[in-house]
Amino acid sequence: MNITRTSNPTLGKNAFASEPVATDGNVMTLKGAINKTIILFAILLLTAIVSWKLTMSGSIAGPALLIGASIGAFIVAMIASFFKKSAPITAPIYAALEGFLLGAISSLFEAAYSGIVFQAVALTLLVFGLMLFMYKTGILKASGKFIKGVVIATGAIGIFYLVSFIVGLFTPAFNEYLFANPLIGIAISVVIVIVAALNLILDFSTIESSANSGAPKYMEWYAGFGLMVTLVWLYIEILRLLSYLRRD
């Protein structure tokens, strides 16, 4: 299979190349993968609302929900990645757990900035639709230079996350000092949001090239799971960016 390179670890080259080519004509399509993604997003929104209400009402502690959902989502993601035929089951479970996780996170932001969550969800869906439109119309193409640039930028962001986390463990004031100037936080968040959005182009290209190579139908669920990983990242970064813009 000639698979486009992507920064998303769940949609890497080996993710599709390792699966057998469908011989019965029942192959995955980009449209099918998008439809599965919409279903998964709906599941995520439903559980996020439940998580939101539980957290805001005090029925469950936010940190406990965050930790539990994070661990559960990670375990299910590993199962989905290694046993891709299980994707029709594991992908919805992953979406549900991510919903609980994002609901808890969102409630914290909403408590500080009223209305920010609705804005973040709307912008995430808008960016997703815009990137899909730009990909399908050919405005943005996953060319060699484009892929290389996005992969390098994503790798740099990953290093930034890691360094910030490690240094923050030993110097808690580091991240506060780094973002003491709101303009710095806004600039960093804008860059990360743009890179996350561009990763969707690579994801779409990977999925379409896999479909053209005859990937089996169940991989639509796996592709939807992979797209959810990018969308969750995009949503969190948009939420963070909006919080910087709302600060006094």
Coordinates of N, CA, C and O in Angstrom, one line a residue, residues 10-118:
T10 N -1.6 7.0 15.5 CA -2.6 5.9 15.3 C -2.9 5.7 13.8 O -3.5 4.7 13.4
L11 N -2.5 6.7 12.9 CA -2.7 6.6 11.5 C -1.4 6.5 10.7 O -1.4 6.8 9.5
G12 N -0.4 6.0 11.3 CA 0.9 5.8 10.7 C 0.8 4.8 9.6 O -0.1 4.1 9.4
K13 N 1.9 4.8 8.8 CA 2.0 3.9 7.6 C 1.7 2.4 8.0 O 1.0 1.8 7.3
N14 N 2.3 2.0 9.1 CA 2.1 0.6 9.4 C 0.7 0.2 9.9 O 0.3 -0.9 9.9
A15 N -0.1 1.2 10.3 CA -1.4 1.0 10.8 C -2.3 0.4 9.7 O -3.1 -0.5 10.0
F16 N -2.1 0.8 8.5 CA -3.0 0.3 7.4 C -2.2 -0.7 6.6 O -2.9 -1.7 6.1
A17 N -0.9 -0.6 6.4 CA -0.1 -1.5 5.6 C -0.2 -2.9 6.3 O 0.0 -3.9 5.6
S18 N -0.3 -3.0 7.6 CA -0.3 -4.3 8.3 C -1.6 -5.1 8.1 O -1.7 -6.3 8.4
E19 N -2.7 -4.4 7.6 CA -4.0 -5.1 7.4 C -4.1 -5.7 6.0 O -3.6 -5.1 5.1
P20 N -4.8 -6.8 5.9 CA -5.0 -7.4 4.6 C -5.8 -6.6 3.7 O -6.7 -5.9 4.1
V21 N -5.6 -6.7 2.4 CA -6.4 -6.0 1.4 C -7.7 -6.8 1.2 O -7.7 -8.0 1.2
A22 N -8.8 -6.1 1.3 CA -10.1 -6.7 1.1 C -10.3 -7.3 -0.3 O -10.0 -6.6 -1.3
T23 N -10.7 -8.5 -0.3 CA -10.8 -9.2 -1.6 C -12.3 -9.4 -2.0 O -12.6 -9.8 -3.1
D24 N -13.2 -9.0 -1.1 CA -14.6 -9.1 -1.4 C -15.3 -7.9 -1.9 O -16.5 -7.8 -2.0
G25 N -14.5 -6.8 -2.1 CA -15.0 -5.5 -2.5 C -15.6 -4.7 -1.4 O -16.0 -3.6 -1.7
N26 N -15.6 -5.2 -0.2 CA -16.1 -4.5 0.9 C -15.0 -3.7 1.6 O -14.4 -4.0 2.6
V27 N -14.6 -2.6 0.9 CA -13.5 -1.8 1.3 C -13.9 -0.5 2.0 O -15.0 0.0 1.8
M28 N -13.0 0.1 2.7 CA -13.2 1.4 3.4 C -13.2 2.5 2.4 O -12.6 2.4 1.3
T29 N -13.9 3.6 2.7 CA -13.9 4.8 1.9 C -13.7 6.0 2.8 O -13.9 5.9 4.1
L30 N -13.2 7.1 2.3 CA -13.0 8.3 3.0 C -14.4 8.8 3.6 O -14.5 9.2 4.8
K31 N -15.4 8.7 2.8 CA -16.8 9.1 3.2 C -17.2 8.3 4.4 O -17.8 8.8 5.4
G32 N -17.0 7.0 4.3 CA -17.3 6.1 5.4 C -16.6 6.4 6.7 O -17.2 6.4 7.8
A33 N -15.3 6.7 6.5 CA -14.5 7.1 7.7 C -15.0 8.4 8.3 O -15.0 8.5 9.6
I34 N -15.4 9.3 7.5 CA -15.9 10.6 8.0 C -17.2 10.4 8.8 O -17.5 10.9 9.8
N35 N -18.1 9.5 8.2 CA -19.3 9.2 8.8 C -19.1 8.5 10.2 O -19.8 8.8 11.2
K36 N -18.1 7.6 10.2 CA -17.8 7.0 11.5 C -17.3 8.0 12.5 O -17.6 7.9 13.7
T37 N -16.5 8.9 12.0 CA -16.0 10.0 12.9 C -17.1 10.8 13.5 O -17.1 11.2 14.7
I38 N -18.1 11.1 12.7 CA -19.3 11.9 13.2 C -20.0 11.1 14.3 O -20.4 11.7 15.3
I39 N -20.2 9.8 14.1 CA -20.8 9.0 15.1 C -20.0 9.0 16.4 O -20.5 9.2 17.5
L40 N -18.7 8.9 16.2 CA -17.8 8.9 17.4 C -17.8 10.2 18.1 O -17.8 10.3 19.4
F41 N -17.9 11.3 17.3 CA -17.9 12.6 17.9 C -19.2 12.8 18.7 O -19.3 13.5 19.8
A42 N -20.3 12.3 18.2 CA -21.6 12.4 18.8 C -21.6 11.6 20.2 O -22.1 12.1 21.2
I43 N -20.9 10.4 20.2 CA -20.8 9.7 21.4 C -20.0 10.5 22.4 O -20.3 10.6 23.6
L44 N -18.9 11.1 21.9 CA -18.0 11.9 22.8 C -18.8 13.0 23.4 O -18.7 13.3 24.6
L45 N -19.6 13.7 22.6 CA -20.4 14.9 23.1 C -21.4 14.4 24.2 O -21.6 15.1 25.2
L46 N -22.0 13.3 24.0 CA -23.0 12.7 24.9 C -22.3 12.5 26.3 O -22.8 12.9 27.3
T47 N -21.2 11.7 26.3 CA -20.6 11.4 27.6 C -19.9 12.7 28.2 O -19.8 12.8 29.4
A48 N -19.5 13.6 27.3 CA -18.9 14.9 27.8 C -20.0 15.6 28.6 O -19.7 16.2 29.6
I49 N -21.2 15.6 28.1 CA -22.3 16.3 28.8 C -22.6 15.7 30.1 O -22.8 16.4 31.2
V50 N -22.6 14.3 30.2 CA -22.8 13.6 31.4 C -21.7 13.9 32.4 O -21.9 14.2 33.6
S51 N -20.4 13.9 31.9 CA -19.3 14.2 32.8 C -19.3 15.6 33.3 O -19.1 15.9 34.4
W52 N -19.7 16.5 32.4 CA -19.9 18.0 32.7 C -20.8 18.1 33.9 O -20.5 18.8 34.9
K53 N -22.0 17.5 33.8 CA -23.0 17.7 34.8 C -22.6 17.0 36.1 O -22.8 17.6 37.2
L54 N -21.9 15.9 36.1 CA -21.5 15.2 37.3 C -20.4 16.1 38.0 O -20.4 16.2 39.2
T55 N -19.5 16.7 37.2 CA -18.4 17.5 37.8 C -19.0 18.8 38.3 O -18.6 19.2 39.4
M56 N -19.8 19.5 37.5 CA -20.3 20.8 38.0 C -21.3 20.7 39.2 O -21.3 21.6 40.0
S57 N -22.0 19.5 39.3 CA -22.9 19.3 40.4 C -22.1 18.9 41.7 O -22.7 18.8 42.8
G58 N -20.9 18.5 41.5 CA -20.1 18.0 42.6 C -20.4 16.5 42.9 O -19.9 16.0 44.0
S59 N -21.1 15.8 42.0 CA -21.4 14.4 42.3 C -20.2 13.5 42.2 O -20.1 12.4 42.8
I60 N -19.2 14.0 41.5 CA -17.9 13.3 41.3 C -16.8 14.3 41.2 O -17.0 15.4 40.7
A61 N -15.7 14.0 41.8 CA -14.5 14.9 41.8 C -13.9 14.9 40.4 O -13.7 13.9 39.8
G62 N -13.7 16.2 39.9 CA -13.1 16.3 38.6 C -11.8 15.6 38.4 O -11.6 14.9 37.4
P63 N -10.8 15.7 39.4 CA -9.5 15.0 39.2 C -9.7 13.5 39.1 O -9.0 12.9 38.4
A64 N -10.6 13.0 39.9 CA -10.8 11.5 39.9 C -11.3 11.1 38.5 O -10.9 10.1 38.0
L65 N -12.2 11.9 38.0 CA -12.8 11.5 36.7 C -11.7 11.7 35.6 O -11.6 10.9 34.7
L66 N -10.9 12.7 35.7 CA -9.8 13.0 34.8 C -8.8 11.8 34.7 O -8.5 11.3 33.7
I67 N -8.4 11.3 35.9 CA -7.4 10.2 36.0 C -8.0 8.9 35.5 O -7.4 8.2 34.7
G68 N -9.3 8.6 35.9 CA -9.9 7.4 35.5 C -10.1 7.3 34.0 O -9.9 6.3 33.4
A69 N -10.7 8.4 33.5 CA -11.0 8.5 32.0 C -9.7 8.4 31.2 O -9.6 7.8 30.2
S70 N -8.7 9.1 31.7 CA -7.4 9.1 31.0 C -6.8 7.7 30.9 O -6.3 7.3 29.8
I71 N -6.8 7.0 32.0 CA -6.2 5.7 32.0 C -7.0 4.7 31.1 O -6.5 3.9 30.4
G72 N -8.4 4.8 31.3 CA -9.2 4.0 30.5 C -9.1 4.2 29.0 O -9.0 3.3 28.2
A73 N -9.0 5.5 28.6 CA -8.9 5.9 27.2 C -7.5 5.4 26.6 O -7.5 4.9 25.5
F74 N -6.5 5.5 27.4 CA -5.2 5.0 27.0 C -5.2 3.5 26.8 O -4.6 3.0 25.8
I75 N -5.7 2.7 27.7 CA -5.8 1.3 27.6 C -6.6 0.9 26.3 O -6.2 0.0 25.5
V76 N -7.7 1.5 26.1 CA -8.6 1.2 25.0 C -7.9 1.6 23.7 O -8.0 0.8 22.7
A77 N -7.2 2.7 23.7 CA -6.4 3.1 22.5 C -5.3 2.1 22.1 O -5.1 1.8 20.9
M78 N -4.7 1.6 23.1 CA -3.7 0.5 22.9 C -4.3 -0.7 22.3 O -3.7 -1.3 21.4
I79 N -5.4 -1.1 22.8 CA -6.1 -2.3 22.3 C -6.5 -2.1 20.8 O -6.3 -2.9 20.0
A80 N -7.1 -0.9 20.6 CA -7.5 -0.6 19.2 C -6.3 -0.6 18.2 O -6.4 -1.0 17.1
S81 N -5.2 0.0 18.7 CA -4.0 0.1 17.9 C -3.4 -1.3 17.5 O -2.9 -1.5 16.4
F82 N -3.4 -2.2 18.5 CA -2.8 -3.5 18.2 C -3.8 -4.5 17.7 O -3.4 -5.5 17.0
F83 N -5.1 -4.4 17.9 CA -6.1 -5.3 17.4 C -7.1 -4.5 16.6 O -8.2 -4.1 17.1
K84 N -6.8 -4.1 15.4 CA -7.6 -3.2 14.6 C -8.9 -3.7 14.2 O -9.9 -3.0 14.0
K85 N -9.1 -5.1 14.2 CA -10.4 -5.6 13.9 C -11.4 -5.3 15.0 O -12.6 -5.5 14.8
S86 N -10.9 -5.0 16.1 CA -11.8 -4.7 17.3 C -12.3 -3.2 17.2 O -13.1 -2.8 18.1
A87 N -11.8 -2.5 16.2 CA -12.2 -1.0 16.1 C -13.7 -0.7 16.2 O -14.1 0.3 16.8
P88 N -14.5 -1.5 15.5 CA -16.0 -1.2 15.6 C -16.5 -1.2 17.1 O -17.5 -0.6 17.3
I89 N -15.8 -1.9 18.0 CA -16.2 -1.9 19.4 C -15.3 -0.9 20.2 O -15.8 -0.1 21.0
T90 N -14.0 -1.0 20.0 CA -13.1 -0.2 20.8 C -13.2 1.3 20.5 O -13.0 2.2 21.4
A91 N -13.4 1.7 19.2 CA -13.5 3.1 18.8 C -14.6 3.8 19.6 O -14.4 4.9 20.1
P92 N -15.8 3.3 19.6 CA -16.9 3.9 20.4 C -16.6 4.0 21.9 O -16.9 5.0 22.5
I93 N -16.0 3.0 22.4 CA -15.6 3.0 23.9 C -14.6 4.1 24.1 O -14.7 4.8 25.1
Y94 N -13.6 4.2 23.2 CA -12.6 5.2 23.3 C -13.2 6.6 23.3 O -12.9 7.5 24.1
A95 N -14.2 6.8 22.3 CA -14.8 8.1 22.2 C -15.6 8.4 23.5 O -15.6 9.6 23.9
A96 N -16.3 7.4 24.1 CA -17.0 7.6 25.3 C -16.1 8.1 26.5 O -16.4 9.0 27.2
L97 N -15.0 7.4 26.6 CA -14.0 7.7 27.7 C -13.4 9.1 27.4 O -13.2 9.8 28.4
E98 N -13.1 9.4 26.2 CA -12.6 10.8 25.9 C -13.6 11.8 26.2 O -13.3 12.9 26.7
G99 N -14.9 11.5 26.0 CA -16.0 12.4 26.4 C -16.0 12.7 27.9 O -16.1 13.9 28.3
F100 N -15.8 11.7 28.7 CA -15.8 11.9 30.1 C -14.6 12.7 30.5 O -14.7 13.6 31.4
L101 N -13.4 12.5 29.8 CA -12.2 13.2 30.1 C -12.4 14.7 29.7 O -12.1 15.6 30.5
L102 N -12.9 15.0 28.5 CA -13.0 16.3 28.0 C -14.2 17.1 28.8 O -14.1 18.3 29.0
G103 N -15.2 16.3 29.2 CA -16.2 17.0 30.0 C -15.7 17.5 31.3 O -16.1 18.6 31.7
A104 N -14.8 16.7 32.0 CA -14.2 17.2 33.2 C -13.3 18.4 33.0 O -13.3 19.4 33.7
I105 N -12.5 18.3 31.9 CA -11.6 19.4 31.6 C -12.4 20.7 31.3 O -12.1 21.8 31.7
S106 N -13.4 20.5 30.4 CA -14.2 21.6 30.0 C -14.9 22.3 31.1 O -15.1 23.6 31.1
S107 N -15.4 21.6 32.1 CA -16.1 22.2 33.2 C -15.2 23.1 34.0 O -15.6 24.1 34.5
L108 N -13.9 22.8 34.1 CA -12.9 23.7 34.7 C -12.7 25.0 34.0 O -12.7 26.1 34.6
F109 N -12.7 24.9 32.7 CA -12.5 26.1 31.8 C -13.8 26.9 31.9 O -13.8 28.2 31.9
E110 N -15.0 26.2 31.8 CA -16.2 26.9 31.8 C -16.5 27.7 33.1 O -17.0 28.8 33.1
A111 N -16.0 27.1 34.2 CA -16.1 27.7 35.5 C -15.3 29.1 35.6 O -15.7 30.0 36.3
A112 N -14.2 29.1 34.8 CA -13.4 30.3 34.8 C -13.8 31.3 33.7 O -13.7 32.5 33.9
Y113 N -14.3 30.8 32.6 CA -14.7 31.6 31.5 C -16.0 31.1 30.9 O -16.1 30.2 30.1
S114 N -17.1 31.8 31.3 CA -18.4 31.4 30.9 C -18.6 31.4 29.4 O -18.2 32.4 28.7
G115 N -19.1 30.3 28.8 CA -19.4 30.3 27.4 C -18.2 29.8 26.5 O -18.3 29.6 25.3
I116 N -17.1 29.6 27.1 CA -15.9 29.2 26.4 C -15.9 27.8 25.7 O -15.4 27.6 24.6
V117 N -16.6 26.9 26.4 CA -16.7 25.6 25.9 C -17.5 25.5 24.6 O -17.1 24.8 23.6
F118 N -18.7 26.2 24.6 CA -19.5 26.2 23.3 C -18.7 26.8 22.2 O -18.7 26.3 21.1

